[in-house]
Backbone as numpy.savetxt, mean C-alpha at the origin, in Angstrom:
# Nx Ny Nz CAx CAy CAz Cx Cy Cz
-48.90 38.80 -56.72 -47.84 38.69 -55.76 -46.54 39.04 -56.41
-45.73 39.65 -55.60 -44.43 40.03 -56.12 -43.36 39.16 -55.50
-42.33 39.00 -56.23 -41.24 38.15 -55.75 -40.36 38.89 -54.76
-40.41 40.17 -54.70 -39.54 40.96 -53.83 -39.90 40.79 -52.36
-41.13 40.41 -52.07 -41.54 40.27 -50.68 -40.88 39.08 -50.01
-40.51 38.08 -50.76 -39.90 36.88 -50.19 -38.43 37.07 -49.86
-37.78 38.03 -50.45 -36.35 38.22 -50.27 -36.12 39.29 -49.20
-35.32 38.99 -48.17 -35.06 40.00 -47.15 -34.18 41.10 -47.73
-34.28 42.27 -47.20 -33.45 43.37 -47.70 -31.99 43.09 -47.42
-31.14 43.37 -48.37 -29.72 43.08 -48.25 -28.95 44.25 -47.68
-29.57 45.34 -47.49 -28.88 46.53 -46.99 -28.45 46.34 -45.54
-29.23 45.62 -44.73 -28.95 45.53 -43.30 -27.73 44.67 -43.00
-27.44 43.64 -43.74 -26.32 42.75 -43.47 -24.98 43.46 -43.54
-24.67 44.22 -44.55 -23.38 44.89 -44.58 -23.25 45.93 -43.48
-24.33 46.54 -43.09 -24.24 47.55 -42.04 -23.89 46.90 -40.71
-24.45 45.70 -40.42 -24.15 45.01 -39.17 -22.72 44.49 -39.16
-22.23 44.05 -40.27 -20.88 43.51 -40.35 -19.84 44.61 -40.28
-20.17 45.78 -40.70 -19.20 46.88 -40.73 -18.66 47.22 -39.34
-19.47 47.32 -38.27 -18.89 47.64 -36.97 -17.95 46.54 -36.47
-18.27 45.28 -36.78 -17.39 44.19 -36.35 -16.06 44.26 -37.08
-16.10 44.56 -38.35 -14.86 44.69 -39.12 -14.04 45.86 -38.61
-14.70 46.93 -38.25 -13.99 48.09 -37.72 -13.29 47.73 -36.42
-13.98 46.96 -35.55 -13.36 46.55 -34.29 -12.11 45.71 -34.56
-12.21 44.82 -35.52 -11.08 43.97 -35.85 -9.93 44.78 -36.44
-10.25 45.76 -37.26 -9.22 46.54 -37.91 -8.64 47.61 -36.99
-9.39 48.02 -36.00 -8.91 49.07 -35.11 -7.66 48.64 -34.36
-7.66 47.43 -33.81 -6.52 47.00 -32.99 -6.15 45.57 -33.33
-5.59 45.29 -34.49 -5.22 43.91 -34.81 -4.13 43.38 -33.88
-3.21 44.23 -33.47 -2.15 43.78 -32.56 -2.73 43.39 -31.20
-3.70 44.19 -30.76 -4.34 43.89 -29.48 -5.13 42.58 -29.59
-5.80 42.39 -30.70 -6.57 41.16 -30.91 -5.65 39.95 -30.96
-4.50 40.08 -31.64 -3.52 38.99 -31.70 -3.01 38.67 -30.30
-2.71 39.70 -29.52 -2.21 39.49 -28.16 -3.27 38.79 -27.31
-4.53 39.20 -27.47 -5.61 38.57 -26.72 -5.75 37.10 -27.11
-5.69 36.82 -28.40 -5.79 35.43 -28.86 -4.60 34.59 -28.40
-3.41 35.18 -28.41 -2.23 34.45 -27.92 -2.37 34.15 -26.43
-2.91 35.10 -25.67 -3.11 34.88 -24.25 -4.14 33.77 -24.03
-5.24 33.81 -24.79 -6.25 32.76 -24.68 -5.66 31.40 -25.06
-4.84 31.39 -26.11 -4.17 30.15 -26.52 -3.28 29.63 -25.41
-2.52 30.51 -24.78 -1.63 30.10 -23.69 -2.44 29.55 -22.51
-3.56 30.22 -22.19 -4.42 29.75 -21.09 -5.00 28.37 -21.41
-5.44 28.17 -22.64 -5.98 26.88 -23.04 -4.90 25.80 -23.02
-3.70 26.15 -23.48 -2.58 25.21 -23.46 -2.26 24.83 -22.01
-2.26 25.83 -21.11 -1.99 25.57 -19.70 -3.06 24.65 -19.10
-4.33 24.94 -19.40 -5.42 24.08 -18.90 -5.28 22.66 -19.44
-4.93 22.55 -20.71 -4.76 21.23 -21.33 -3.62 20.47 -20.66
-2.48 21.14 -20.42 -1.34 20.47 -19.78 -1.69 20.04 -18.36
-2.42 20.90 -17.65 -2.84 20.53 -16.29 -3.79 19.32 -16.32
-4.70 19.32 -17.26 -5.63 18.19 -17.39 -4.88 16.91 -17.74
-3.88 17.01 -18.62 -3.06 15.84 -18.97 -2.31 15.33 -17.74
-1.73 16.25 -16.96 -0.99 15.85 -15.76 -1.93 15.20 -14.75
-3.11 15.78 -14.60 -4.09 15.22 -13.67 -4.52 13.82 -14.10
-4.71 13.63 -15.39 -5.08 12.30 -15.90 -3.95 11.29 -15.68
-2.71 11.73 -15.90 -1.57 10.83 -15.67 -1.51 10.43 -14.20
-1.72 11.40 -13.30 -1.72 11.10 -11.86 -2.87 10.16 -11.50
-4.03 10.39 -12.10 -5.19 9.54 -11.84 -4.92 8.10 -12.31
-4.33 7.97 -13.50 -4.00 6.63 -14.00 -3.02 5.92 -13.06
-1.98 6.65 -12.63 -0.97 6.05 -11.75 -1.60 5.65 -10.41
-2.42 6.54 -9.84 -3.06 6.24 -8.56 -4.00 5.04 -8.69
-4.76 5.01 -9.76 -5.69 3.89 -9.98 -4.93 2.58 -10.14
-3.84 2.60 -10.89 -3.02 1.39 -11.07 -2.47 0.93 -9.73
-1.97 1.88 -8.93 -1.42 1.54 -7.62 -2.51 0.94 -6.72
-3.71 1.53 -6.74 -4.80 1.02 -5.92 -5.23 -0.38 -6.37
-5.27 -0.60 -7.67 -5.63 -1.93 -8.18 -4.56 -2.95 -7.79
-3.29 -2.57 -7.93 -2.20 -3.47 -7.54 -2.27 -3.79 -6.05
-2.50 -2.75 -5.21 -2.63 -2.97 -3.77 -3.81 -3.88 -3.46
-4.92 -3.64 -4.12 -6.11 -4.47 -3.88 -5.82 -5.93 -4.23
-5.09 -6.13 -5.32 -4.76 -7.50 -5.73 -3.82 -8.15 -4.71
-2.82 -7.39 -4.25 -1.83 -7.96 -3.33 -2.39 -8.16 -1.92
-3.25 -7.25 -1.47 -3.64 -7.26 -0.06 -5.11 -7.58 0.17
-5.82 -8.04 -0.84 -7.25 -8.34 -0.70 -7.48 -9.46 0.31
-6.52 -10.33 0.47 -6.67 -11.48 1.35 -6.10 -11.22 2.75
-5.91 -9.95 3.09 -5.24 -9.62 4.35 -5.97 -10.19 5.57
-7.29 -10.04 5.65 -8.02 -10.56 6.81 -7.91 -12.08 6.86
-8.07 -12.73 5.72 -7.93 -14.18 5.67 -6.52 -14.59 6.09
-5.52 -13.85 5.63 -4.13 -14.17 5.96 -3.90 -14.06 7.46
-4.49 -13.04 8.11 -4.34 -12.91 9.57 -4.90 -14.14 10.28
-6.05 -14.61 9.82 -6.66 -15.79 10.43 -5.80 -17.04 10.21
-5.23 -17.17 9.03 -4.38 -18.33 8.73 -3.10 -18.27 9.57
-2.55 -17.06 9.74 -1.35 -16.90 10.56 -1.64 -17.31 12.00
-2.82 -16.97 12.48 -3.19 -17.37 13.84 -3.21 -18.90 13.95
-3.72 -19.57 12.94 -3.74 -21.04 12.93 -2.31 -21.59 12.91
-1.43 -20.96 12.12 -0.03 -21.40 12.06 0.65 -21.24 13.42
0.37 -20.12 14.10 0.96 -19.91 15.42 0.41 -20.91 16.44
-0.87 -21.22 16.35 -1.44 -22.22 17.26 -0.83 -23.60 17.02
-0.59 -23.95 15.77 0.07 -25.21 15.46 1.47 -25.24 16.06
2.20 -24.14 15.92 3.56 -24.05 16.49 3.52 -24.17 18.01
2.56 -23.48 18.64 2.44 -23.58 20.10 2.12 -25.02 20.52
1.30 -25.70 19.75 0.98 -27.10 20.04 2.22 -27.98 19.95
3.03 -27.78 18.92 4.26 -28.56 18.77 5.22 -28.25 19.91
5.34 -26.96 20.25 6.25 -26.57 21.34 5.79 -27.09 22.70
4.50 -27.36 22.85 4.01 -27.84 24.14 4.22 -29.34 24.34
4.61 -30.04 23.28 4.91 -31.47 23.44 6.12 -31.63 24.35
6.16 -32.72 25.12 7.32 -32.93 25.99 8.60 -33.08 25.15
9.73 -32.74 25.77 11.02 -32.86 25.10 11.23 -34.30 24.63
11.83 -34.41 23.47 12.07 -35.73 22.89 13.14 -36.46 23.71
12.86 -37.71 24.02 13.82 -38.54 24.76 13.94 -39.88 24.05
14.99 -40.63 24.43 15.19 -41.96 23.86 14.09 -42.92 24.30
13.60 -42.71 25.52 12.58 -43.62 26.06 11.17 -43.22 25.63
11.08 -42.25 24.77 9.77 -41.76 24.34 9.02 -42.84 23.55
7.76 -43.01 23.82 6.98 -44.00 23.06 6.98 -43.64 21.56
6.96 -44.67 20.75 7.01 -44.47 19.30 5.82 -43.64 18.81
4.67 -43.81 19.42 3.48 -43.05 19.03 3.70 -41.55 19.19
4.30 -41.15 20.30 4.56 -39.72 20.54 5.58 -39.20 19.52
6.61 -40.00 19.23 7.61 -39.60 18.22 6.96 -39.41 16.86
6.10 -40.34 16.49 5.41 -40.25 15.19 4.49 -39.03 15.15
3.79 -38.77 16.26 2.92 -37.59 16.31 3.74 -36.30 16.15
4.87 -36.23 16.86 5.74 -35.05 16.78 6.21 -34.86 15.33
6.70 -35.93 14.72 7.18 -35.85 13.33 6.05 -35.44 12.39
4.88 -35.97 12.62 3.72 -35.63 11.77 3.35 -34.16 11.89
3.27 -33.67 13.13 2.94 -32.25 13.34 4.01 -31.33 12.77
5.28 -31.70 12.94 6.36 -30.88 12.39 6.31 -30.87 10.86
5.98 -32.01 10.26 5.83 -32.06 8.80 4.66 -31.20 8.32
3.56 -31.25 9.06 2.40 -30.42 8.72 2.78 -28.94 8.82
3.51 -28.59 9.87 3.92 -27.19 10.04 4.81 -26.74 8.88
5.79 -27.57 8.50 6.67 -27.21 7.38 5.86 -27.01 6.10
4.94 -27.90 5.85 4.10 -27.80 4.66 3.23 -26.54 4.70
2.66 -26.28 5.85 1.79 -25.12 6.04 2.57 -23.82 5.81
3.76 -23.73 6.40 4.60 -22.53 6.24 5.02 -22.39 4.78
5.33 -23.49 4.12 5.69 -23.44 2.70 4.55 -22.88 1.84
3.34 -23.31 2.13 2.17 -22.79 1.40 2.01 -21.30 1.65
2.16 -20.88 2.90 2.05 -19.46 3.21 3.10 -18.65 2.47
4.35 -19.12 2.48 5.43 -18.39 1.81 5.21 -18.30 0.30
4.70 -19.36 -0.31 4.42 -19.31 -1.75 3.34 -18.29 -2.08
2.53 -17.95 -1.09 1.46 -16.99 -1.30 1.76 -15.62 -0.71
3.05 -15.35 -0.46 3.47 -14.01 -0.04 3.41 -13.74 1.45
3.13 -14.75 2.26 3.08 -14.57 3.71 4.38 -15.10 4.30
5.13 -14.21 4.93 6.43 -14.60 5.49 6.46 -14.30 6.98
7.36 -14.99 7.67 7.53 -14.77 9.11 8.99 -14.50 9.39
9.24 -13.80 10.48 10.60 -13.46 10.86 10.71 -13.53 12.38
11.73 -14.21 12.85 11.99 -14.28 14.29 12.88 -13.10 14.66
12.39 -12.16 15.46 13.15 -10.95 15.76 14.14 -11.09 16.92
14.29 -12.28 17.49 15.17 -12.46 18.63 16.59 -11.99 18.29
17.12 -11.11 19.14 18.47 -10.58 18.95 18.52 -9.30 18.14
17.43 -8.92 17.50 17.39 -7.70 16.69 17.05 -6.50 17.56
17.33 -5.32 17.05 16.95 -4.09 17.75 15.43 -3.97 17.71
14.85 -3.49 18.80 13.40 -3.31 18.87 12.97 -2.28 17.83
11.95 -2.61 17.06 11.39 -1.72 16.04 9.88 -1.64 16.28
9.41 -0.48 16.72 7.99 -0.32 17.05 7.09 -0.56 15.85
7.62 -0.47 14.64 6.82 -0.72 13.45 6.65 -2.21 13.17
7.51 -3.05 13.76 7.48 -4.49 13.51 7.22 -5.32 14.77
7.42 -4.71 15.94 7.35 -5.47 17.19 6.38 -4.80 18.16
5.78 -5.62 19.00 4.93 -5.13 20.07 5.58 -5.57 21.38
6.06 -4.58 22.15 6.74 -4.89 23.41 5.71 -5.34 24.44
5.87 -6.56 24.92 4.97 -7.10 25.92 5.56 -6.96 27.32
6.89 -6.87 27.38 7.57 -6.72 28.67 8.97 -6.18 28.43
9.53 -5.58 29.49 10.93 -5.17 29.48 11.63 -5.96 30.57
12.87 -6.30 30.29 13.63 -7.10 31.26 15.04 -6.55 31.33
15.53 -6.41 32.55 16.90 -5.94 32.74 17.87 -6.99 32.22
18.93 -6.51 31.56 19.92 -7.44 31.04 21.25 -6.74 30.89
22.29 -7.37 31.45 23.65 -6.86 31.27 24.26 -7.47 30.01
23.65 -8.55 29.50 24.19 -9.26 28.34 23.73 -8.66 27.01
22.62 -7.94 27.02 22.07 -7.36 25.78 22.06 -5.84 25.89
22.37 -5.15 24.80 22.24 -3.70 24.82 20.77 -3.30 25.02
20.52 -2.18 25.67 19.12 -1.75 25.85 18.42 -1.62 24.49
17.16 -2.03 24.48 16.37 -1.94 23.25 16.52 -3.13 22.32
17.09 -4.22 22.82 17.26 -5.43 22.01 16.14 -6.42 22.33
15.65 -7.10 21.32 14.63 -8.13 21.53 15.33 -9.34 22.12
15.00 -9.64 23.39 15.62 -10.77 24.09 14.87 -12.07 23.82
13.56 -11.95 23.69 12.73 -13.14 23.51 11.52 -12.75 22.67
11.13 -13.63 21.76 9.94 -13.39 20.94 8.87 -14.39 21.35
7.73 -13.88 21.78 6.62 -14.75 22.12 5.89 -15.19 20.86
5.97 -14.36 19.83 5.45 -14.72 18.51 6.34 -14.05 17.47
6.19 -14.43 16.24 7.05 -13.89 15.18 6.36 -12.75 14.44
7.16 -12.00 13.69 6.62 -10.94 12.83 6.12 -11.61 11.56
4.90 -11.31 11.17 4.32 -11.85 9.94 4.05 -10.72 8.97
4.37 -10.95 7.69 4.14 -9.96 6.65 3.43 -10.60 5.46
2.63 -9.78 4.78 1.95 -10.19 3.55 2.50 -9.32 2.44
3.29 -9.91 1.54 3.90 -9.18 0.43 4.63 -7.93 0.90
5.36 -8.05 2.01 6.16 -6.95 2.52 5.41 -6.00 3.45
4.12 -6.13 3.58 3.33 -5.27 4.47 3.09 -6.01 5.77
3.26 -5.29 6.89 3.07 -5.90 8.20 1.66 -6.47 8.32
1.61 -7.73 8.68 0.34 -8.41 8.88 0.05 -8.55 10.38
1.11 -8.91 11.09 0.99 -9.10 12.54 2.35 -8.85 13.18
2.43 -7.91 14.14 3.72 -7.65 14.78 4.11 -8.79 15.72
5.40 -8.92 15.93 5.89 -9.92 16.89 5.66 -9.40 18.30
5.26 -10.29 19.19 5.14 -9.93 20.60 6.47 -10.30 21.24
7.13 -9.29 21.83 8.51 -9.49 22.26 8.77 -8.99 23.68
9.87 -9.49 24.24 10.43 -9.00 25.50 11.67 -8.21 25.12
11.74 -6.96 25.59 12.83 -6.05 25.21 13.76 -5.84 26.40
15.06 -5.79 26.11 16.04 -5.59 27.18 16.09 -4.12 27.58
16.44 -3.93 28.85 16.72 -2.58 29.35 17.95 -2.65 30.23
18.56 -1.52 30.45 19.79 -1.47 31.25 19.48 -1.93 32.68
20.44 -2.67 33.28 20.21 -3.11 34.66 20.15 -1.92 35.62
19.35 -2.08 36.65 19.23 -1.02 37.66 20.56 -0.88 38.39
20.96 0.34 38.60 22.23 0.59 39.30 21.93 0.92 40.75
22.71 0.34 41.59 22.51 0.71 42.98 22.65 -0.37 43.92
């Protein structure tokens, strides 16, 4: 056996490399320009990917913050309904008089204390209410239940609120049901 059979011929390697070297030497300026263009394209893709990632991080953070703030929205609506029912119950009690039995006075005071406590708990948890009476009608905050002619109020003013505007951390939870003024009929 000869040792030459194990070694591949070395003549073929330089011949294959020669055409590649010629291509590189033929147009080095063109090759540099091509590489610079590829570099610019890669840099542009990288910057776009970085911007997209920054936008994704910001959007994800915003969505997580919103989920944290508003996850209890359905529960809050139900609690607000209970608060409004409590208020309606208190408002339905007869007007306070001097001849009122002590039991009725104590019940009224008890219910009013419960309402104050309940509203305080809601406010500490980001649920607020606003009485829109006297304010300009805002379709984003109010639900017009009726219109009423009035010479005393400018048109589009909330004359009466059947319920209050409720918000959860600044987001509308429940619009106020209101009566809106309109100009008196002429004639």
